[in-house]
CSV table of C-alpha atoms in Angstrom, one decimal:
chain,number,residue,atom,x,y,z
A,1,MET,CA,174.6,147.9,51.6
A,2,ASN,CA,175.4,144.1,51.5
A,3,THR,CA,179.1,142.8,50.9
A,4,LEU,CA,178.1,141.6,47.5
A,5,LEU,CA,176.5,144.7,46.1
A,6,LYS,CA,179.8,146.7,47.5
A,7,ARG,CA,182.2,144.3,46.1
A,8,SER,CA,180.1,144.6,42.4
A,9,GLY,CA,180.5,147.9,42.7
A,10,LEU,CA,184.2,147.9,43.6
A,11,ALA,CA,184.3,145.2,40.6
A,12,LEU,CA,183.3,148.0,38.2
A,13,ALA,CA,185.3,150.9,40.0
A,14,VAL,CA,188.7,149.0,39.7
A,15,ALA,CA,188.0,147.4,36.6
A,16,GLY,CA,187.6,151.2,35.2
A,17,LEU,CA,190.7,151.7,37.1
A,18,CYS,CA,192.8,149.1,35.8
A,19,LEU,CA,191.2,149.3,32.6
A,20,THR,CA,191.4,153.0,32.7
A,21,THR,CA,194.8,152.8,32.8
A,22,GLY,CA,195.6,149.1,32.1
A,23,LEU,CA,194.7,151.7,29.8
A,24,GLY,CA,197.1,153.2,31.6
A,25,HIS,CA,197.6,153.5,28.2
A,26,ALA,CA,193.7,153.4,26.9
A,27,SER,CA,192.7,155.5,29.6
A,28,SER,CA,189.3,155.9,28.1
A,29,HIS,CA,187.6,152.6,26.3
A,30,ARG,CA,184.4,153.1,26.3
A,31,GLU,CA,184.3,155.1,29.3
A,32,ALA,CA,180.8,156.6,30.0
A,33,PRO,CA,177.5,155.6,28.3
A,34,PHE,CA,176.8,157.8,25.5
A,35,ILE,CA,180.6,157.2,23.9
A,36,THR,CA,179.4,153.7,23.8
A,37,GLU,CA,176.9,154.6,20.5
A,38,ILE,CA,179.7,156.9,18.8
A,39,PRO,CA,183.0,155.0,18.8
A,40,LYS,CA,184.5,157.2,16.2
A,41,VAL,CA,184.9,159.9,18.2
A,42,ASP,CA,185.8,158.1,21.8
A,43,GLY,CA,188.9,159.2,23.2
A,44,THR,CA,191.2,156.3,24.7
A,45,ASP,CA,194.5,157.7,25.6
A,46,PHE,CA,196.3,161.6,25.7
A,47,TYR,CA,200.1,161.5,25.2
A,48,MET,CA,201.9,164.8,26.1
A,49,PHE,CA,205.8,164.6,26.6
A,50,ARG,CA,209.2,166.4,25.5
A,51,SER,CA,210.3,164.5,22.7
A,52,TYR,CA,213.3,162.2,23.1
A,53,GLU,CA,214.3,161.3,19.8
A,54,ALA,CA,217.7,162.3,19.3
A,55,GLY,CA,217.6,165.9,17.9
A,56,ARG,CA,214.3,166.8,18.9
A,57,GLU,CA,214.5,167.6,22.4
A,58,ASP,CA,213.3,171.6,21.8
A,59,PHE,CA,210.0,170.0,20.8
A,60,VAL,CA,206.9,168.4,22.5
A,61,THR,CA,205.4,165.6,21.2
A,62,LEU,CA,201.1,165.4,21.8
A,63,ILE,CA,199.6,161.8,20.7
A,64,ALA,CA,195.5,161.4,21.1
A,65,ASN,CA,194.0,157.9,20.6
A,66,TYR,CA,190.5,157.3,19.1
A,67,LEU,CA,188.2,154.6,17.9
A,68,PRO,CA,189.0,151.7,20.9
A,69,LEU,CA,189.5,148.0,20.6
A,70,GLN,CA,189.4,147.3,17.0
A,71,ASP,CA,190.3,144.3,16.2
A,72,ALA,CA,193.2,144.0,13.1
A,73,TYR,CA,190.7,142.3,10.8
A,74,GLY,CA,187.2,144.8,11.2
A,75,GLY,CA,187.5,144.6,7.1
A,76,PRO,CA,185.6,145.9,5.1
A,77,ASN,CA,185.0,149.4,6.2
A,78,TYR,CA,188.3,149.1,9.2
A,79,PHE,CA,188.5,152.3,11.3
A,80,ASP,CA,188.3,155.4,9.2
A,81,LEU,CA,187.1,158.6,11.8
A,82,ASP,CA,183.7,160.8,11.6
A,83,GLU,CA,184.2,163.2,8.8
A,84,ASP,CA,181.0,165.1,11.0
A,85,ALA,CA,182.9,165.6,13.6
A,86,VAL,CA,185.9,167.7,14.7
A,87,TYR,CA,188.9,166.1,17.3
A,88,GLU,CA,190.7,168.7,18.8
A,89,ILE,CA,194.1,169.6,21.1
A,90,HIS,CA,193.9,171.8,23.9
A,91,ILE,CA,196.7,173.3,25.1
A,92,ASP,CA,196.5,176.0,28.3
A,93,ASN,CA,199.7,177.5,29.2
A,94,SER,CA,198.2,180.2,31.6
A,95,GLY,CA,196.9,178.3,33.7
A,96,ASN,CA,193.5,179.4,34.1
A,97,ALA,CA,192.1,176.2,32.9
A,98,GLN,CA,191.0,177.6,30.0
A,99,GLU,CA,192.5,176.9,26.3
A,100,ASP,CA,195.5,179.5,24.9
A,101,LEU,CA,195.6,176.9,21.6
A,102,THR,CA,193.6,174.5,19.6
A,103,PHE,CA,195.1,172.1,17.1
A,104,ARG,CA,191.7,171.3,15.3
A,105,PHE,CA,191.7,168.0,12.7
A,106,GLN,CA,189.2,167.7,10.1
A,107,PHE,CA,188.7,164.6,7.9
A,108,SER,CA,187.0,164.0,4.3
A,109,ASP,CA,186.5,161.2,2.7
A,110,MET,CA,187.4,160.8,-0.8
A,111,LEU,CA,185.7,158.2,-2.6
A,112,ASN,CA,187.2,156.4,-6.0
A,113,ASP,CA,184.6,154.5,-7.4
A,114,ILE,CA,186.4,151.5,-8.8
A,115,GLN,CA,183.9,149.4,-11.1
A,116,LEU,CA,184.8,146.1,-12.9
A,117,ALA,CA,183.4,144.7,-16.3
A,118,VAL,CA,181.5,141.9,-14.9
A,119,GLY,CA,179.8,139.4,-18.0
A,120,PRO,CA,180.3,138.4,-21.1
A,121,ASP,CA,180.6,140.6,-24.5
A,122,GLY,CA,177.1,142.2,-25.1
A,123,GLU,CA,175.9,141.6,-21.8
A,124,GLN,CA,179.0,143.2,-20.2
A,125,LYS,CA,178.3,145.6,-17.3
A,126,MET,CA,180.2,147.8,-14.9
A,127,VAL,CA,180.1,147.2,-11.4
A,128,SER,CA,181.3,148.7,-8.7
A,129,VAL,CA,183.8,146.6,-6.2
A,130,PRO,CA,183.0,146.3,-2.3
A,131,LEU,CA,186.8,146.3,-1.0
A,132,LYS,CA,188.7,149.2,-0.3
A,133,ASN,CA,191.4,147.9,-2.5
A,134,ILE,CA,191.7,146.0,-6.0
A,135,GLY,CA,195.5,145.2,-5.7
A,136,ASP,CA,198.6,146.7,-4.3
A,137,ALA,CA,197.4,149.3,-1.7
A,138,SER,CA,200.2,151.6,-1.8
A,139,ASP,CA,199.2,152.6,-4.8
A,140,GLY,CA,196.4,154.5,-4.9
A,141,ASP,CA,194.7,154.0,-8.1
A,142,ASN,CA,194.2,150.7,-6.4
A,143,VAL,CA,192.2,152.3,-3.2
A,144,GLN,CA,188.4,152.6,-3.3
A,145,PHE,CA,187.9,154.5,-0.2
A,146,SER,CA,190.7,157.3,1.7
A,147,GLN,CA,190.9,160.1,3.9
A,148,GLU,CA,192.3,163.0,4.1
A,149,TYR,CA,192.6,165.7,6.8
A,150,THR,CA,193.2,169.5,7.7
A,151,VAL,CA,194.9,170.3,10.6
A,152,SER,CA,193.4,174.4,12.0
A,153,VAL,CA,195.4,176.1,14.8
A,154,ILE,CA,193.3,178.6,17.3
A,155,ARG,CA,194.2,181.0,19.3
A,156,GLY,CA,192.3,181.6,22.2
A,157,ASP,CA,188.6,179.9,22.4
A,158,ARG,CA,188.4,177.1,20.8
A,159,ARG,CA,184.8,178.0,18.9
A,160,THR,CA,185.6,181.9,19.1
A,161,GLY,CA,189.5,182.4,18.9
A,162,THR,CA,191.6,183.7,16.0
A,163,VAL,CA,191.8,180.4,13.2
A,164,GLN,CA,194.9,179.5,11.0
A,165,THR,CA,195.7,176.5,9.2
A,166,ALA,CA,198.8,175.1,9.0
A,167,THR,CA,200.4,173.0,5.4
A,168,ASN,CA,202.5,170.7,4.2
A,169,ALA,CA,205.9,172.1,4.9
A,170,SER,CA,206.8,170.3,1.9
A,171,THR,CA,204.3,171.3,-0.8
A,172,GLY,CA,202.4,174.1,0.6
A,173,THR,CA,199.1,172.1,0.8
A,174,GLU,CA,196.6,172.5,3.3
A,175,THR,CA,195.4,169.0,3.4
A,176,PHE,CA,197.4,165.9,4.5
A,177,ALA,CA,196.6,162.3,3.6
A,178,LYS,CA,195.9,159.3,5.9
A,179,PRO,CA,197.2,156.0,5.7
A,180,LEU,CA,194.8,153.0,5.4
A,181,ASP,CA,195.0,151.0,7.9
A,182,ASN,CA,197.1,147.4,7.7
A,183,ILE,CA,194.7,145.6,6.0
A,184,GLY,CA,197.5,142.7,5.4
A,185,GLY,CA,200.6,141.2,3.8
A,186,LYS,CA,198.7,141.1,0.6
A,187,SER,CA,197.1,144.4,0.4
A,188,PHE,CA,200.3,145.7,1.7
A,189,ALA,CA,204.2,144.6,0.9
A,190,ASP,CA,205.7,147.1,3.4
A,191,TYR,CA,202.9,148.5,5.8
A,192,GLU,CA,205.6,150.2,7.9
A,193,GLY,CA,207.3,151.9,4.9
A,194,TYR,CA,204.1,152.6,3.3
A,195,ALA,CA,202.8,154.2,7.1
A,196,ASN,CA,206.3,156.0,7.3
A,197,GLY,CA,205.3,158.1,4.1
A,198,HIS,CA,202.3,159.6,6.1
A,199,ILE,CA,204.4,161.6,8.6
A,200,PHE,CA,204.8,165.0,7.2
A,201,ASP,CA,207.2,167.9,7.9
A,202,ILE,CA,203.9,170.7,9.6
A,203,ALA,CA,204.3,174.1,8.7
A,204,ILE,CA,202.1,176.0,12.0
A,205,PRO,CA,201.0,179.2,11.2
A,206,GLY,CA,202.8,181.6,14.5
A,207,CYS,CA,205.6,178.4,15.0
A,208,SER,CA,209.5,177.9,14.1
A,209,PRO,CA,210.2,176.0,13.2
A,210,ASN,CA,208.4,173.3,11.5
A,211,GLY,CA,207.0,170.3,13.8
A,212,GLN,CA,205.7,166.6,12.4
A,213,VAL,CA,202.2,165.2,11.9
A,214,PHE,CA,200.9,161.9,11.9
A,215,VAL,CA,197.1,160.7,11.8
A,216,GLY,CA,197.0,156.5,11.2
A,217,GLN,CA,196.5,153.3,12.6
A,218,ARG,CA,199.0,152.6,15.4
A,219,LYS,CA,199.5,149.4,17.7
A,220,GLU,CA,197.3,149.7,20.7
A,221,ALA,CA,200.1,150.7,24.1
A,222,PHE,CA,197.9,149.8,26.7
A,223,ALA,CA,198.6,146.4,29.1
A,224,VAL,CA,195.6,145.2,30.6
A,225,ASN,CA,193.8,142.0,31.1
A,226,LEU,CA,190.2,143.4,31.2
A,227,GLY,CA,188.1,140.1,31.5
A,228,GLU,CA,189.7,139.9,35.0
A,229,ILE,CA,189.2,143.2,36.1
A,230,PHE,CA,185.8,143.5,35.5
A,231,ASP,CA,185.1,140.1,36.9
A,232,LEU,CA,185.2,141.6,40.4
A,233,VAL,CA,189.4,142.4,39.5
A,234,ASN,CA,190.0,138.7,39.6
A,235,THR,CA,193.9,138.9,40.2
A,236,ASN,CA,196.1,139.8,42.8
A,237,PRO,CA,197.2,143.5,43.1
A,238,LEU,CA,200.2,143.2,45.4
A,239,GLY,CA,201.7,140.2,43.1
A,240,PRO,CA,204.2,140.5,40.2
A,241,ARG,CA,204.1,143.1,38.1
A,242,ASN,CA,204.4,141.3,34.6
A,243,GLY,CA,202.5,138.3,36.4
A,244,GLU,CA,199.0,138.2,34.3
A,245,GLY,CA,200.8,138.0,30.7
A,246,PRO,CA,200.9,139.8,28.2
A,247,GLY,CA,197.2,142.0,28.5
A,248,ASP,CA,193.6,141.8,26.7
A,249,LEU,CA,194.6,144.3,24.8
A,250,ALA,CA,197.9,143.1,23.1
A,251,ASP,CA,196.2,142.2,19.8
A,252,LYS,CA,194.3,145.3,19.7
A,253,ASN,CA,194.8,148.5,17.3
A,254,VAL,CA,194.1,152.2,17.9
A,255,THR,CA,194.1,155.2,15.5
A,256,SER,CA,196.7,157.7,16.4
A,257,PHE,CA,196.4,161.5,16.2
A,258,ALA,CA,200.1,162.4,16.6
A,259,LEU,CA,201.9,166.1,16.6
A,260,GLU,CA,205.1,167.7,17.2
A,261,VAL,CA,205.2,170.8,18.1
A,262,PRO,CA,208.1,173.6,18.9
A,263,THR,CA,208.3,173.8,22.6
A,264,GLU,CA,208.4,177.4,22.2
A,265,CYS,CA,204.9,177.7,20.1
A,266,LEU,CA,203.4,176.3,23.2
A,267,THR,CA,205.0,177.9,26.4
A,268,GLY,CA,202.6,180.9,27.7
A,269,THR,CA,202.4,182.8,31.3
A,270,ALA,CA,201.9,179.3,33.3
A,271,ALA,CA,205.6,178.6,35.4
A,272,THR,CA,206.7,177.0,38.6
A,273,ALA,CA,207.7,179.2,41.3
A,274,SER,CA,211.1,178.5,40.5
A,275,GLY,CA,209.9,179.5,36.9
A,276,ASP,CA,210.1,176.8,34.6
A,277,PRO,CA,207.0,176.8,31.9
A,278,VAL,CA,204.4,174.6,32.8
A,279,ILE,CA,201.6,173.8,30.0
A,280,GLY,CA,198.5,172.0,30.5
A,281,GLY,CA,197.0,169.6,28.0
A,282,TRP,CA,193.9,167.4,27.0
A,283,THR,CA,192.0,166.4,23.9
A,284,THR,CA,188.2,166.5,23.4
A,285,ALA,CA,186.1,165.3,20.1
A,286,SER,CA,182.3,167.2,18.9
A,287,VAL,CA,179.6,166.4,17.0
A,288,ARG,CA,176.9,168.2,15.3
A,289,GLN,CA,174.1,168.9,17.6
A,290,ALA,CA,171.8,167.3,15.2
A,291,ARG,CA,171.6,164.3,13.5
A,292,VAL,CA,169.5,163.0,11.0
A,293,ILE,CA,168.8,159.4,9.8
A,294,ASN,CA,168.7,159.6,5.6
A,295,PRO,CA,166.1,157.0,5.2
A,296,ALA,CA,167.5,156.6,1.6
A,297,PRO,CA,171.3,156.7,1.4
A,298,THR,CA,173.0,157.8,-1.9
A,299,THR,CA,169.7,158.2,-4.0
A,300,ASN,CA,168.9,161.5,-3.1
A,301,GLY,CA,172.7,162.3,-3.4
A,302,LYS,CA,173.4,162.4,1.1
A,303,GLY,CA,174.8,159.7,3.0
A,304,ALA,CA,173.3,157.8,5.4
A,305,SER,CA,172.6,160.8,8.1
A,306,VAL,CA,172.8,164.7,8.0
A,307,GLU,CA,174.4,166.8,10.1
A,308,GLY,CA,173.7,170.1,11.4
A,309,GLY,CA,173.5,172.6,14.6
A,310,ALA,CA,176.5,173.8,16.9
A,311,TRP,CA,179.3,171.7,18.0
A,312,THR,CA,178.6,169.7,20.6
A,313,GLN,CA,181.7,167.9,22.7
A,314,VAL,CA,180.8,164.5,23.6
A,315,SER,CA,184.1,162.9,24.6
A,316,ARG,CA,187.3,164.9,26.7
A,317,LEU,CA,190.5,163.3,27.7
A,318,GLY,CA,193.5,164.8,29.9
A,319,MET,CA,194.8,162.8,32.8
A,320,PRO,CA,193.9,159.1,32.6
A,321,LEU,CA,191.7,157.1,34.8
A,322,VAL,CA,189.6,160.1,36.2
A,323,ASN,CA,186.0,159.2,34.1
A,324,GLU,CA,186.9,155.3,34.2
A,325,VAL,CA,187.0,155.4,38.4
A,326,VAL,CA,186.9,158.4,39.5
A,327,ILE,CA,183.3,160.5,38.0
A,328,GLY,CA,180.6,158.5,39.7
A,329,LEU,CA,178.3,156.9,36.8
A,330,LYS,CA,175.5,159.3,36.6
A,331,ASP,CA,178.2,162.4,35.9
A,332,LYS,CA,180.3,160.5,33.4
A,333,ASP,CA,178.3,161.6,29.8
A,334,GLY,CA,178.2,165.2,31.6
A,335,PHE,CA,182.1,164.7,32.4
A,336,ASN,CA,182.7,164.0,28.7
A,337,ALA,CA,180.7,166.9,27.6
A,338,SER,CA,182.3,169.7,30.2
A,339,GLU,CA,185.4,172.0,30.4
A,340,PRO,CA,188.1,172.2,32.7
A,341,LYS,CA,187.5,175.5,33.6
A,342,ASP,CA,184.1,174.0,35.3
A,343,ASP,CA,186.0,171.6,37.1
A,344,GLY,CA,184.7,172.4,40.5
A,345,GLN,CA,181.6,170.5,40.3
A,346,PHE,CA,183.5,167.3,40.4
A,347,ILE,CA,185.6,168.2,43.5
A,348,ASP,CA,183.7,165.4,45.9
A,349,TYR,CA,185.1,162.9,43.2
A,350,VAL,CA,188.4,163.7,43.9
A,351,THR,CA,188.4,165.1,47.6
A,352,HIS,CA,186.4,161.9,48.8
A,353,PRO,CA,187.3,159.0,46.8
A,354,THR,CA,184.9,156.1,45.9
A,355,LEU,CA,188.2,153.9,44.3
A,356,PRO,CA,189.8,153.3,48.1
A,357,GLU,CA,186.9,152.1,49.8
A,358,LEU,CA,186.0,149.6,47.1
A,359,LEU,CA,189.6,147.9,47.4
A,360,GLU,CA,189.3,147.8,51.1
A,361,ILE,CA,186.0,145.8,50.4
A,362,LEU,CA,187.5,143.0,48.3
A,363,PHE,CA,191.2,143.3,49.3
A,364,PRO,CA,192.9,143.2,53.1
A,365,VAL,CA,194.1,146.5,52.6
A,366,GLU,CA,193.8,149.8,54.4
A,367,ALA,CA,192.3,153.0,52.4
A,368,PRO,CA,193.5,156.4,53.3
A,369,ASN,CA,191.7,158.5,56.4
A,370,ASN,CA,192.8,161.7,55.2
A,371,PHE,CA,190.3,163.7,54.0
A,372,PRO,CA,189.6,166.1,52.1
A,373,ARG,CA,192.4,163.7,49.8
A,374,ASN,CA,194.3,166.7,49.1
A,375,ASP,CA,196.9,164.6,48.2
A,376,LEU,CA,195.1,163.2,45.2
A,377,VAL,CA,194.5,167.3,44.2
A,378,THR,CA,197.6,167.5,43.7
A,379,ALA,CA,198.3,164.5,41.6
A,380,PHE,CA,195.2,165.4,39.1
A,381,LEU,CA,193.9,168.9,39.2
A,382,THR,CA,196.6,171.4,40.5
A,383,GLY,CA,200.1,169.7,39.6
A,384,VAL,CA,202.7,168.6,41.9
A,385,PRO,CA,204.9,171.5,44.0
A,386,ASP,CA,208.4,172.1,42.1
A,387,LEU,CA,207.6,169.8,39.5
A,388,ASN,CA,204.5,171.0,37.2
A,389,GLN,CA,202.8,173.1,39.0
A,390,PRO,CA,202.0,176.6,37.8
A,391,ASP,CA,201.9,179.4,40.4
A,392,GLY,CA,198.2,180.8,40.8
A,393,VAL,CA,196.7,177.5,38.8
A,394,THR,CA,193.2,177.1,38.6
A,395,ALA,CA,192.8,173.3,40.0
A,396,SER,CA,191.3,171.7,36.6
A,397,GLU,CA,191.5,168.1,35.1
A,398,MET,CA,194.3,167.8,32.5
A,399,LEU,CA,197.9,166.3,31.8
A,400,ARG,CA,200.2,169.0,32.9
A,401,LEU,CA,204.0,168.7,31.6
A,402,ASN,CA,207.4,170.8,32.8
A,403,PRO,CA,208.9,171.0,29.6
A,404,ALA,CA,212.2,172.3,31.0
A,405,ILE,CA,213.2,168.9,32.5
A,406,ALA,CA,215.5,167.2,30.8
A,407,THR,CA,214.3,163.8,28.6
A,408,THR,CA,215.2,160.2,29.6
A,409,PRO,CA,216.2,158.5,27.1
A,410,ALA,CA,213.7,155.5,25.2
A,411,GLY,CA,215.9,152.9,27.1
A,412,SER,CA,216.4,154.7,30.1
A,413,GLN,CA,212.6,155.6,31.0
A,414,ASN,CA,211.2,154.0,34.5
A,415,ASP,CA,207.6,152.9,33.7
A,416,LEU,CA,206.7,154.2,37.2
A,417,GLY,CA,207.9,157.9,36.0
A,418,VAL,CA,208.1,160.6,38.9
A,419,LEU,CA,207.1,157.3,41.5
A,420,GLY,CA,210.6,155.7,40.0
A,421,THR,CA,212.6,158.7,40.2
A,422,ASP,CA,212.2,159.5,36.3
A,423,ASN,CA,210.6,163.0,36.6
A,424,ALA,CA,209.8,162.8,32.8
A,425,GLY,CA,207.2,160.8,33.2
A,426,PHE,CA,204.1,160.6,34.9
A,427,PRO,CA,202.5,162.6,36.3
A,428,ASN,CA,204.9,165.3,34.3
A,429,GLY,CA,203.1,164.9,31.4
A,430,ARG,CA,202.9,161.3,30.0
A,431,ARG,CA,204.8,159.1,28.2
A,432,PRO,CA,203.9,155.5,26.2
A,433,VAL,CA,205.4,153.8,28.3
A,434,ASP,CA,204.7,155.1,31.6
A,435,ASP,CA,202.5,152.5,33.3
A,436,THR,CA,199.6,155.1,34.8
A,437,VAL,CA,197.7,151.6,36.2
A,438,ASP,CA,200.2,150.9,38.2
A,439,ILE,CA,201.1,154.6,39.2
A,440,SER,CA,197.2,155.6,40.0
A,441,LEU,CA,196.7,152.4,42.1
A,442,ARG,CA,199.6,153.9,44.2
A,443,VAL,CA,198.6,157.5,44.3
A,444,ALA,CA,195.0,156.3,44.9
A,445,MET,CA,195.8,154.1,48.0
A,446,GLY,CA,198.1,156.8,49.1
A,447,VAL,CA,201.7,156.8,48.0
A,448,LEU,CA,201.7,160.4,48.5
A,449,ALA,CA,199.8,161.0,51.8
A,450,ASP,CA,201.3,160.7,55.3
A,451,PRO,CA,202.0,157.0,56.2
A,452,ALA,CA,199.8,157.5,59.3
A,453,ASP,CA,197.0,158.5,57.3
A,454,ALA,CA,197.8,156.0,55.0
A,455,PRO,CA,198.9,152.6,56.7
A,456,ASN,CA,199.1,150.9,53.4
A,457,GLY,CA,200.4,153.9,51.0
A,458,ASP,CA,203.7,152.1,50.5
A,459,LEU,CA,202.4,148.4,48.8
A,460,ASP,CA,203.8,148.0,45.7
A,461,TYR,CA,199.8,147.8,43.7
A,462,THR,CA,199.6,146.6,40.5
A,463,ASP,CA,197.0,145.1,37.6
A,464,GLY,CA,199.8,142.5,36.6
A,465,VAL,CA,200.1,143.3,33.4
A,466,GLN,CA,203.5,145.6,32.0
A,467,LEU,CA,204.4,147.1,28.8
A,468,ASP,CA,207.6,145.4,27.1
A,469,PRO,CA,209.2,148.9,26.2
A,470,THR,CA,210.2,147.2,22.7
A,471,GLU,CA,207.3,147.2,21.2
A,472,LEU,CA,207.6,150.8,20.7
A,473,ARG,CA,209.3,153.3,18.5
A,474,GLU,CA,211.9,155.5,19.5
A,475,THR,CA,211.2,158.0,17.3
A,476,PHE,CA,208.1,160.1,16.4
A,477,PRO,CA,205.0,158.8,16.3
A,478,TYR,CA,206.7,156.3,18.7
A,479,LEU,CA,203.8,153.7,19.0
A,480,ALA,CA,204.3,151.1,17.0
A,481,THR,CA,203.5,149.7,13.8
A,482,PRO,CA,199.9,148.1,13.9
A,483,ILE,CA,198.9,144.7,13.6
A,484,ALA,CA,198.0,142.9,10.5
A,485,GLY,CA,194.3,142.3,9.3
A,486,SER,CA,196.1,138.9,8.0
A,487,PRO,CA,199.2,137.9,8.7
A,488,ASN,CA,199.9,135.9,5.2
A,489,SER,CA,202.0,137.7,2.3
């Protein structure tokens, strides 16, 4: 293969890598061919960490982000979720690469047909309006379209296990309201206060005390310059960590599923050699197997499409960057449809990764030469011994968290996580502040390997973009208020 072709491939792979972790906060934007066709179920990031909000240390926070690259001004429909899909967060607490707990989110559309009287007396007609709201959007009477959701808890297999429904701990109802997206300053005088009103105490069957839940739009916490990355990695991977500006996604929003659960509700038999509990987690989305386009929407009482058949998984996300820069292009759709218990089919992508070889082509660095890459197997597939690796673990791709490790206060967190001597961070779970792009670059290039096998493994690789931690909240749901579609009040 000639050098130009090699560099083009490398550019895409690294672009993917930085994108995925640039995605380091958005580790999965448009990462596989098929998912680009159904963005409402495209999982972009998954976070799992011991809650560091004051007084909430006995909880674990799970955040699954979906629907990438949201332009705040994207009206009039903005970014609703798919009521013909299920969004799920899975927990493996036995170390066997199979879900023991699943939290399932399902949505319902709520149409309040708002009509205005148009025309003079005698010729007046009531006509439906084209916008989502006709006044203060915090007043439900002014809102034409909204969504609500349910949260189910499944113990055992996600499709055949025991299903119970979580409830609003304050009202006892089984539905929760999703806030509208941040349309702008004229529709919302105080969007942050409005969104905070959609943080609910949730009674999870079999769990005590109550947790918290929020599903709604948030500001993207992924810092990366995608344009430079995809332009043959047109940046300096050994330059300053904050030398490339705020990143291309600094003006984007995303939709977050945030769930805070009592730690004891999540832990099981999986434990480290020293006895600390370990939980594994990942998020998926599934749609119905069949979809028929309706040639006459609404006129026959149906929507634009009719769905049917078994639930079929189309999105999967655990560790950041895996499908972007580890899995080969031909297998990306297959990875999105797969389950951790079957990850042996992808093992060559981890033990013999292409990304370091591509970096060696593009830059004056030497790729590690330890094959198979057991250092990557440890980082991505089993967890780290004495940190978050369960005894007898089945190698599989997911986030793993040791919730016995003390939290690090928000103001003291090191965004390089364990590499920065902050064991409460990535790859021990993942917090919003963790710079998974830089971390993953360094791991790929051998920071965990024997220096004799990775002569450049100690270099400070970076994508040049770093998240400003002051953009994050220090309280649930941790991600910041989304950017307004119109800044004018």
